[in-house]
Short mmCIF file of C-alpha atoms in Angstrom, two decimals:
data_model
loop_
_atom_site.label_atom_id
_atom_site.label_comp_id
_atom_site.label_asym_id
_atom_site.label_seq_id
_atom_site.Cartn_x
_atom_site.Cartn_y
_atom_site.Cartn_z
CA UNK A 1 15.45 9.95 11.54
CA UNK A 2 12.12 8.09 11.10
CA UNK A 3 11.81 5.60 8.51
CA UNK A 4 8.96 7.19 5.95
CA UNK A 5 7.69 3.86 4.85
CA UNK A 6 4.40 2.35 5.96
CA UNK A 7 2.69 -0.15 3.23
CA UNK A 8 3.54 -1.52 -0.05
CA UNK A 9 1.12 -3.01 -2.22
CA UNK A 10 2.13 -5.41 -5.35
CA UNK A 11 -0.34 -5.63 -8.15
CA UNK A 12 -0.88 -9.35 -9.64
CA UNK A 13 -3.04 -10.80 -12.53
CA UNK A 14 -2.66 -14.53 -11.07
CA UNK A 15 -2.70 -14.04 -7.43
CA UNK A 16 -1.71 -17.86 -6.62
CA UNK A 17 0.91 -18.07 -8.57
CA UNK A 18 2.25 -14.92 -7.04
CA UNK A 19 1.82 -16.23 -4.05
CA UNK A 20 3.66 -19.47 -4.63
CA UNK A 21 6.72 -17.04 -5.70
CA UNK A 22 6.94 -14.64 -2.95
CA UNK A 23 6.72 -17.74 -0.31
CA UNK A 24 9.16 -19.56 -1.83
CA UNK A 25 11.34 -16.71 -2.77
CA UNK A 26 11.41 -15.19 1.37
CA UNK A 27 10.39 -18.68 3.07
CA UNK A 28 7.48 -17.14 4.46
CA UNK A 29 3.54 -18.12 4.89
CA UNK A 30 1.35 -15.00 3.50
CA UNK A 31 -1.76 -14.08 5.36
CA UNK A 32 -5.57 -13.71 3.58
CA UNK A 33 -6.37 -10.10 4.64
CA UNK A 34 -10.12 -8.26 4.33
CA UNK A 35 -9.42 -5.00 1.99
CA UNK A 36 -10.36 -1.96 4.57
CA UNK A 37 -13.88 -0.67 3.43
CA UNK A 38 -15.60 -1.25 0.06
CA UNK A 39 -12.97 -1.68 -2.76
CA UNK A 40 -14.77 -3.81 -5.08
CA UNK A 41 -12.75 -6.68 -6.89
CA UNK A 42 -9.66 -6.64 -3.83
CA UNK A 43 -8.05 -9.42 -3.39
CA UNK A 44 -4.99 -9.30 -0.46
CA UNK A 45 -2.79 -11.61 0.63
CA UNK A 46 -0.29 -9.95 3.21
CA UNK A 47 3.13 -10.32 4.00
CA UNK A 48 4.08 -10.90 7.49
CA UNK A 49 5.43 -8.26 9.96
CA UNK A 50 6.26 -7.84 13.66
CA UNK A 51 3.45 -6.18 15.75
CA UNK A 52 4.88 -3.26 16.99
CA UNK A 53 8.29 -3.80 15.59
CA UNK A 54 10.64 -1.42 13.52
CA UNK A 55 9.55 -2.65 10.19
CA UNK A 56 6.99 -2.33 7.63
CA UNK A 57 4.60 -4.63 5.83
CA UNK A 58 2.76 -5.12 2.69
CA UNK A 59 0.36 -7.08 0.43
CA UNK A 60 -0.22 -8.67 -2.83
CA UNK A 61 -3.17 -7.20 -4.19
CA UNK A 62 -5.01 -8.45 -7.25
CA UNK A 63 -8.08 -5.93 -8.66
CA UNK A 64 -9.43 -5.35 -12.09
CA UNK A 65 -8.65 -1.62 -12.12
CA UNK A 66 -5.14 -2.50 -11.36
CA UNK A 67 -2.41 -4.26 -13.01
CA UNK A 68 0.75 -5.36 -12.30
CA UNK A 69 3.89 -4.12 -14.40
CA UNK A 70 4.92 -0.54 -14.59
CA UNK A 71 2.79 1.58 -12.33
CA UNK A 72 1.92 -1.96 -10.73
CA UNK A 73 3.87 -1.12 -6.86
CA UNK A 74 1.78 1.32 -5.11
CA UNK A 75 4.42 2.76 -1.61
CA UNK A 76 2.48 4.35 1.28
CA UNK A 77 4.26 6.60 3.15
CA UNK A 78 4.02 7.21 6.82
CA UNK A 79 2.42 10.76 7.61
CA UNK A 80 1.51 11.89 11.50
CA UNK A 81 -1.76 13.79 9.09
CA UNK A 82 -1.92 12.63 5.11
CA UNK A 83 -3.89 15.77 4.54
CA UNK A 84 -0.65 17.65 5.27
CA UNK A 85 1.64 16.08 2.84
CA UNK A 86 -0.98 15.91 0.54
CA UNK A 87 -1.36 19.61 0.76
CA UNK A 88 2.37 19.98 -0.37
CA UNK A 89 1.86 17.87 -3.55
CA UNK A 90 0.90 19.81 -6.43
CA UNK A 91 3.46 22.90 -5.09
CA UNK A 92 5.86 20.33 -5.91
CA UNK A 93 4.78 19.68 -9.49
CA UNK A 94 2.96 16.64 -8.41
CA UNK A 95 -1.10 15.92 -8.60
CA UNK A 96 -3.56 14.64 -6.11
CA UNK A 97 -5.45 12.25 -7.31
CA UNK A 98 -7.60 11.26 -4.31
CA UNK A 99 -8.11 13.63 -1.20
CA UNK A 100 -7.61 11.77 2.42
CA UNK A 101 -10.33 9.04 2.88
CA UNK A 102 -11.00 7.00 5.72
CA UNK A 103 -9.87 3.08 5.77
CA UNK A 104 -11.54 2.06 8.99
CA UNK A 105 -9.89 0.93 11.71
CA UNK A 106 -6.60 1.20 9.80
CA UNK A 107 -6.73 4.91 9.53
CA UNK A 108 -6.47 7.33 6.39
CA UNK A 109 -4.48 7.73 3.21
CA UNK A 110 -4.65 9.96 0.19
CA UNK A 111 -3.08 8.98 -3.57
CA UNK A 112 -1.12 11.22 -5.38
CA UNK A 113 1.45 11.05 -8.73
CA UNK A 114 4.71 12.38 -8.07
CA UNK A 115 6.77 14.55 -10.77
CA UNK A 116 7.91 11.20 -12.43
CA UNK A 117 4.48 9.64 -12.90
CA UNK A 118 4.64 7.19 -10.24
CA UNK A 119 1.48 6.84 -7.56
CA UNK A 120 2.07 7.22 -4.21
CA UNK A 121 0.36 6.69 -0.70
CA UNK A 122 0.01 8.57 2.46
CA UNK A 123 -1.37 6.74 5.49
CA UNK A 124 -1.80 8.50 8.81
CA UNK A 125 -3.53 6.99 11.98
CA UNK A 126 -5.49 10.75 12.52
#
């Protein structure tokens, strides 16, 4: 069975000290990263990953219309089309809250709240 995860993304207020933790915390060196298309305030620092490897990645993401806390750990999930788990969302007592959009060269992803309140991604490559 595939693994369904793709991205995570961590909301910070105090993206340097955040990034002082997770370093020290895994031993690792994070990465600056350009937010894919126009997303205002982004700020992204990612965490490494293996190019091709069996394993997924992530950033810390600091943004004014975002904070960290509850509601503050936004999971992508890995679709072959978003737009068809998205359509399955609100049969399932969940809501859409944005449609499929592009992300450049990184592909697509839609948002959506699940049953329990928690926002969720879907990232496809098509």
């Amino acid at each position: 069975m595939k693994n369904p995860f793709t991205w995570v993304e961590i909301y910070v207020s105090d993206m340097a000290r955040a990034q002082k933790f997770y370093e020290t915390v895994f031993q690792i060196t994070m990465m600056p990263m350009e937010a894919p298309g126009d997303f205002g305030d982004l700020q992204m620092l990612c965490f490494p990953w293996e190019e091709g490897g069996r394993n997924i990645s992530g950033a810390l993401c600091k943004m004014k219309d975002m904070e960290p806390g509850g509601g503050g750990t936004l999971v992508y999930f890995a679709c072959d089309d978003s737009s068809v788990e998205l359509s399955r969302v609100t049969d399932a007592g969940g809501t859409v809250l944005q449609e499929k959009f592009p992300i450049g060269e990184h592909g697509f992803c839609g948002i959506a709240m699940d049953t329990e309140g928690n926002t969720i991604g879907f990232h496809s490559m098509k």
